[in-house]
Coordinates of C-alpha atoms and ligand atoms in Angstrom, one line a residue:
M30 CA 0.0 0.0 0.0
A31 CA 1.2 3.5 -0.8
L32 CA 2.1 5.8 2.1
H33 CA 1.3 9.5 2.4
V34 CA 3.4 12.1 4.3
R35 CA 2.6 15.7 4.8
G36 CA 4.9 18.2 6.4
V37 CA 7.5 20.9 5.9
L38 CA 9.9 19.4 3.4
L39 CA 13.5 20.4 3.9
P40 CA 15.6 21.9 2.4
D41 CA 12.9 23.6 0.4
D42 CA 11.0 24.8 3.5
E43 CA 7.5 24.3 2.0
V44 CA 4.6 22.3 3.3
R45 CA 4.3 19.4 0.8
N46 CA 2.4 16.2 0.3
L47 CA 4.4 13.3 -0.9
W48 CA 3.5 9.7 -1.6
L49 CA 5.7 6.6 -1.3
V50 CA 5.0 3.9 -3.7
G51 CA 7.2 0.9 -3.2
D52 CA 10.7 2.2 -3.0
R53 CA 10.0 5.5 -4.8
V54 CA 8.7 9.0 -4.0
T55 CA 6.1 10.8 -6.0
F56 CA 4.4 14.2 -5.7
D57 CA 1.4 13.0 -7.7
P58 CA -1.5 12.1 -5.4
V59 CA -2.1 8.4 -4.9
P60 CA -5.7 7.5 -3.9
D61 CA -6.3 5.5 -0.7
A62 CA -2.7 5.9 0.6
E63 CA -2.2 5.5 4.3
T64 CA -1.2 8.8 6.0
I65 CA 1.7 8.0 8.3
A66 CA 2.8 11.6 9.1
D67 CA 0.9 14.8 9.1
G68 CA 2.8 17.8 10.3
G69 CA 6.4 18.1 11.4
Y70 CA 9.6 18.5 9.4
V71 CA 10.4 15.9 6.7
L72 CA 13.9 15.3 5.3
P73 CA 15.7 12.7 3.3
G74 CA 17.0 9.8 5.4
L75 CA 20.2 10.6 7.3
T76 CA 23.6 9.3 6.3
D77 CA 26.5 8.0 8.3
A78 CA 29.3 8.6 5.8
H79 CA 32.0 6.9 7.9
C80 CA 31.2 3.9 10.0
H81 CA 32.0 0.2 10.1
I82 CA 29.3 -2.5 10.3
G83 CA 32.0 -5.2 9.8
I84 CA 33.8 -4.4 13.1
A85 CA 32.2 -5.6 16.3
R86 CA 32.1 -3.7 19.6
G87 CA 35.6 -4.0 21.0
G88 CA 37.4 -4.0 17.6
A89 CA 37.3 -7.6 16.4
P90 CA 36.0 -8.4 12.9
I91 CA 32.4 -9.6 12.9
D92 CA 32.0 -13.3 12.0
S93 CA 28.4 -13.4 10.5
L94 CA 26.1 -11.4 8.3
D95 CA 23.7 -11.2 11.2
Q96 CA 26.2 -9.2 13.2
A97 CA 26.4 -6.7 10.4
R98 CA 22.6 -6.6 10.2
E99 CA 22.3 -5.9 13.9
L100 CA 24.8 -3.0 13.8
A101 CA 23.2 -1.5 10.7
R102 CA 19.7 -1.7 12.3
T103 CA 21.0 0.3 15.3
D104 CA 21.9 3.1 12.8
R105 CA 18.6 2.7 10.9
D106 CA 16.5 3.1 14.0
A107 CA 18.2 6.4 14.7
G108 CA 17.2 7.6 11.2
V109 CA 20.4 6.7 9.4
L110 CA 19.1 5.2 6.1
A111 CA 22.4 5.3 4.1
I112 CA 25.8 4.2 5.3
R113 CA 29.2 4.5 3.8
D114 CA 31.2 1.6 5.3
A115 CA 34.8 3.0 5.5
G116 CA 36.4 -0.4 5.5
S117 CA 35.3 -3.9 6.6
P118 CA 37.4 -7.0 7.4
Y119 CA 34.3 -9.1 6.7
P120 CA 32.7 -8.9 3.2
Y121 CA 29.0 -8.6 3.1
P122 CA 27.9 -7.8 -0.6
E123 CA 24.8 -9.9 0.1
L124 CA 23.4 -7.0 2.2
D125 CA 23.5 -4.4 -0.6
D126 CA 19.8 -4.5 -1.3
D127 CA 18.5 -6.0 2.0
P128 CA 15.0 -4.5 2.4
D129 CA 15.6 -4.2 6.1
L130 CA 18.9 -2.3 6.0
P131 CA 20.1 1.2 5.1
R132 CA 21.5 1.8 1.6
L133 CA 25.2 0.8 1.6
A134 CA 28.2 2.4 0.0
R135 CA 31.0 0.1 0.8
A136 CA 34.8 0.1 0.7
G137 CA 36.5 -3.3 0.8
R138 CA 39.0 -3.9 3.5
H139 CA 41.3 -1.2 4.8
I140 CA 44.6 -1.2 2.9
A141 CA 47.4 -0.7 5.5
P142 CA 51.1 -1.0 5.8
P143 CA 52.4 -4.2 7.6
K144 CA 51.8 -4.2 11.4
R145 CA 50.8 -0.6 11.4
Y146 CA 47.1 -0.6 11.8
L147 CA 44.4 -2.1 14.1
R148 CA 45.0 -5.8 14.4
D149 CA 43.1 -8.2 12.0
I150 CA 41.3 -5.3 10.3
G151 CA 43.2 -4.3 7.2
V152 CA 44.9 -6.0 4.3
E153 CA 48.5 -5.3 5.2
V154 CA 50.9 -4.8 2.2
G155 CA 54.3 -3.3 1.4
A156 CA 54.7 -0.5 -1.1
A157 CA 55.2 -2.9 -4.1
E158 CA 51.8 -4.4 -3.6
V159 CA 49.7 -1.4 -2.8
A160 CA 48.4 -0.5 -6.3
A161 CA 47.4 -4.1 -7.1
T162 CA 45.7 -4.4 -3.7
V163 CA 43.7 -1.2 -4.3
A164 CA 42.4 -2.8 -7.6
E165 CA 41.5 -5.9 -5.7
Q166 CA 39.7 -4.1 -2.9
A167 CA 37.9 -1.9 -5.5
R168 CA 36.2 -5.1 -6.7
A169 CA 35.4 -6.2 -3.2
G170 CA 33.6 -2.9 -2.4
N171 CA 30.9 -1.2 -4.4
G172 CA 32.4 2.2 -5.2
W173 CA 35.0 3.0 -2.6
V174 CA 38.4 1.9 -1.4
K175 CA 39.9 2.8 2.0
L176 CA 43.5 3.6 2.5
V177 CA 45.2 3.9 5.8
G178 CA 47.4 7.0 5.2
D179 CA 49.2 7.1 8.5
W180 CA 49.6 5.4 11.8
I181 CA 52.1 5.3 14.6
D182 CA 55.6 4.3 13.5
R183 CA 57.0 2.5 16.6
G184 CA 60.5 3.0 15.3
T185 CA 60.3 6.8 15.4
G186 CA 57.7 7.0 18.1
D187 CA 55.3 9.3 16.2
L188 CA 52.7 9.2 13.5
A189 CA 54.2 8.6 10.0
P190 CA 52.9 8.1 6.5
A191 CA 51.9 4.6 5.6
W192 CA 54.1 4.4 2.5
D193 CA 56.3 6.8 0.5
A194 CA 54.5 9.7 -1.3
A195 CA 54.9 8.0 -4.8
T196 CA 53.2 4.8 -3.5
M197 CA 50.4 6.7 -1.9
T198 CA 49.8 8.8 -5.0
A199 CA 49.8 5.6 -7.1
A200 CA 47.2 4.1 -4.8
V201 CA 44.8 7.0 -5.5
Q202 CA 45.4 6.6 -9.2
A203 CA 44.8 2.9 -9.0
A204 CA 41.5 3.5 -7.3
H205 CA 40.4 6.0 -10.0
A206 CA 41.6 3.6 -12.8
A207 CA 39.4 0.9 -11.2
G208 CA 36.4 3.3 -11.4
V209 CA 36.0 3.9 -7.6
R210 CA 36.6 6.7 -5.2
A211 CA 39.3 6.6 -2.6
A212 CA 38.9 7.6 1.1
V213 CA 41.9 8.0 3.3
H214 CA 42.4 7.7 7.0
T215 CA 44.8 10.4 8.2
F216 CA 45.7 12.0 11.5
S217 CA 49.1 13.6 10.7
E218 CA 50.1 16.7 8.8
T219 CA 52.4 14.8 6.5
A220 CA 50.1 12.1 5.3
V221 CA 47.1 14.4 4.7
E222 CA 49.3 16.7 2.6
I223 CA 50.5 13.8 0.4
M224 CA 47.0 12.4 0.0
V225 CA 45.2 15.7 -0.8
R226 CA 47.9 16.5 -3.3
A227 CA 47.4 13.0 -4.8
G228 CA 43.7 13.9 -5.4
V229 CA 42.1 11.6 -2.9
D230 CA 38.3 11.9 -2.9
S231 CA 37.7 12.1 0.8
V232 CA 39.8 12.8 3.9
E233 CA 38.7 10.9 6.9
H234 CA 39.5 12.6 10.3
G235 CA 42.0 15.0 8.7
T236 CA 43.3 16.4 12.0
G237 CA 46.5 17.4 10.3
L238 CA 45.0 19.7 7.7
S239 CA 46.6 23.2 7.1
L240 CA 44.9 26.2 5.6
D241 CA 46.8 25.7 2.3
L242 CA 45.5 22.2 2.0
I243 CA 42.0 23.4 2.8
D244 CA 42.2 25.8 -0.1
L245 CA 43.4 23.0 -2.4
M246 CA 40.5 20.7 -1.2
V247 CA 38.0 23.5 -2.1
R248 CA 39.5 23.8 -5.6
Q249 CA 39.5 20.0 -6.1
G250 CA 36.2 19.3 -4.4
T251 CA 37.9 17.0 -1.9
A252 CA 35.5 16.0 0.9
L253 CA 36.2 16.0 4.6
V254 CA 34.5 13.6 7.0
P255 CA 35.8 14.8 10.4
T256 CA 34.4 12.1 12.7
M257 CA 34.5 14.5 15.7
I258 CA 33.3 11.7 18.0
N259 CA 36.5 9.7 17.2
I260 CA 38.8 12.7 17.7
Q261 CA 37.4 13.1 21.2
T262 CA 38.9 9.7 22.0
F263 CA 42.4 10.8 21.3
G264 CA 43.0 11.6 25.0
G265 CA 42.5 8.0 25.9
I266 CA 44.8 6.8 23.0
A267 CA 47.5 9.3 24.1
E268 CA 47.5 8.3 27.7
Q269 CA 47.7 4.6 26.9
A270 CA 50.7 5.2 24.6
R271 CA 52.4 7.8 26.8
A272 CA 54.8 5.6 28.7
K273 CA 56.4 4.2 25.5
F274 CA 55.7 6.9 23.0
P275 CA 55.6 10.3 24.7
G276 CA 56.1 12.2 21.5
Y277 CA 53.2 10.5 19.8
A278 CA 51.0 11.1 22.9
D279 CA 51.7 14.8 22.8
H280 CA 51.2 15.0 19.1
M281 CA 47.7 13.3 19.4
L282 CA 46.7 15.7 22.1
A283 CA 47.8 18.7 20.0
L284 CA 45.9 17.4 17.0
R285 CA 42.8 16.9 19.2
D286 CA 42.9 20.3 20.7
R287 CA 43.2 22.2 17.4
F288 CA 40.7 20.0 15.6
P289 CA 37.4 22.0 16.0
D290 CA 39.2 25.0 14.5
V291 CA 40.4 22.9 11.6
V292 CA 36.9 21.8 10.8
R293 CA 35.7 25.4 11.3
A294 CA 38.3 26.7 8.8
A295 CA 37.4 23.9 6.3
Y296 CA 33.7 24.8 6.6
E297 CA 34.3 28.5 6.2
A298 CA 36.4 27.9 3.2
G299 CA 33.8 25.8 1.5
V300 CA 35.1 22.2 1.8
P301 CA 32.3 19.7 1.5
I302 CA 31.8 18.2 4.9
Y303 CA 29.8 15.1 5.8
V304 CA 28.6 13.5 9.0
G305 CA 30.5 10.3 10.0
T306 CA 30.6 8.8 13.4
D307 CA 33.3 6.1 12.9
A308 CA 31.1 3.7 14.7
G309 CA 32.5 0.1 14.9
G310 CA 35.2 -1.0 17.3
G311 CA 35.4 1.5 20.1
I312 CA 32.5 3.7 19.1
D313 CA 28.9 2.7 19.3
H314 CA 26.5 2.8 16.3
G315 CA 23.5 5.1 16.4
L316 CA 25.4 8.3 17.3
A317 CA 24.8 10.3 14.1
A318 CA 22.8 12.9 16.0
E319 CA 25.7 13.4 18.4
E320 CA 28.1 13.9 15.6
M321 CA 25.7 16.4 14.1
L322 CA 25.5 18.4 17.3
L323 CA 29.3 18.4 17.6
L324 CA 29.7 19.8 14.1
H325 CA 27.3 22.6 15.1
E326 CA 28.5 23.3 18.6
R327 CA 32.2 22.8 18.3
A328 CA 33.0 23.5 14.6
G329 CA 30.4 26.2 13.9
L330 CA 28.4 24.6 11.1
S331 CA 25.0 26.2 10.8
T332 CA 22.1 23.9 11.6
V333 CA 21.1 23.9 7.9
D334 CA 24.6 22.9 6.8
V335 CA 24.7 20.2 9.4
L336 CA 21.4 18.8 8.2
A337 CA 22.7 19.0 4.6
A338 CA 25.9 17.2 5.7
A339 CA 23.8 14.4 7.2
S340 CA 21.0 14.3 4.7
W341 CA 20.4 15.6 1.2
R342 CA 24.0 16.6 0.4
A343 CA 25.5 13.4 1.8
R344 CA 23.0 11.3 -0.1
E345 CA 23.7 13.1 -3.3
W346 CA 27.5 12.6 -2.7
L347 CA 27.0 8.9 -2.3
G348 CA 24.5 8.5 -5.1
F349 CA 21.3 7.9 -3.2
P350 CA 18.6 10.3 -4.6
G351 CA 16.5 12.1 -2.0
L352 CA 12.9 13.4 -1.8
V353 CA 12.4 14.4 -5.4
E354 CA 10.0 12.9 -8.0
G355 CA 11.2 9.4 -8.5
G356 CA 13.7 9.6 -5.7
L357 CA 14.2 6.9 -3.1
A358 CA 11.6 6.4 -0.4
D359 CA 13.8 7.0 2.6
L360 CA 12.8 9.8 5.0
V361 CA 12.8 11.0 8.6
V362 CA 10.2 13.2 10.2
Y363 CA 10.9 15.4 13.2
P364 CA 8.2 17.0 15.4
E365 CA 9.9 20.4 15.6
D366 CA 12.1 22.4 13.2
P367 CA 15.7 21.0 13.5
R368 CA 17.0 24.2 12.0
R369 CA 15.8 26.1 15.1
D370 CA 16.9 23.5 17.6
L371 CA 19.2 20.7 16.2
R372 CA 18.7 18.6 19.3
V373 CA 15.4 17.4 17.9
V374 CA 17.5 15.1 15.6
R375 CA 18.0 12.8 18.6
A376 CA 14.4 11.6 18.4
P377 CA 12.8 11.2 15.0
A378 CA 9.0 10.9 15.1
R379 CA 9.0 8.8 12.0
V380 CA 11.6 6.8 10.1
V381 CA 10.7 5.3 6.7
L382 CA 13.2 3.1 4.8
R383 CA 12.6 1.9 1.3
G384 CA 8.9 2.8 1.6
R385 CA 8.4 0.9 4.8
V386 CA 7.8 2.4 8.2
V387 CA 10.6 1.6 10.6
R388 CA 9.2 3.7 13.5
Ligands
ZN18 ZN1 36.9 4.4 10.6

């Protein structure tokens, strides 16, 4: 049966009637549709542009599709109806069109240097194998690859790029040659510079960004997914590492402390910013609303731009059409105007995924 929704449609800010027929949206009235929302503020389903449904709580790889389903449902119930999985040690292409789960944009496994990333998560390869591994992981995902651009180097006791600049640049080129986009994990100043100059499509975290690089990102259209929730955990990471690696610990704290200003500068310059929680492992799923509030309160994004970063703009970036004629039937309804008080995003009144009421 068709569903009918009436409310203030964002971002247009007009009271509209829309109908959901199967998995599609139409503005042409459908007789005898069931009205599931009348009043409130309607927007395209939220997106978590950086999370991991292949990594269980605690950090181990999941070992069944059901575990991935359970994690994805936690996001879904909070209004997240599209996910970009930024690296999964467990392949789950079977879930791409699962009627019960958010839309999925997937990277394959993280591609990391040997013994320099989270245990058991990435494919760990030396410089000579990086480009071939990128091509392989491009086939494992459905549009993205994920590179680990830096990590602690226990030899020098600080963050260091994963590979030399030529290898990292070739990795981005290999992704593009394979027809996919490349996302890169970076914390440090050095690695993010290499990767932005290499033309990577999205910078994950990006604590080491400088003003020069921000300008280059604007010119190139390079996206930033700041994962502010993740950066708040740097204090714990630093204190655990401090006895053995004091320089690394200090560096992580400095990156954390300057980060809200980095995101603010990127926002003010016009870098495309998207909401990503980095859920999976140490961070719980279902926290998109909290990341949205951090972007507003700590980095100064306007409420409308936060909503765009989580909803219509993010969906467009990932290739999931929003609430337009013939668009995908994913929406959330809030009882009050989230542009006036963003905290309302913590509690959607309605969540509809693929034309079916979730809540
Ligand atoms: Zn991540």
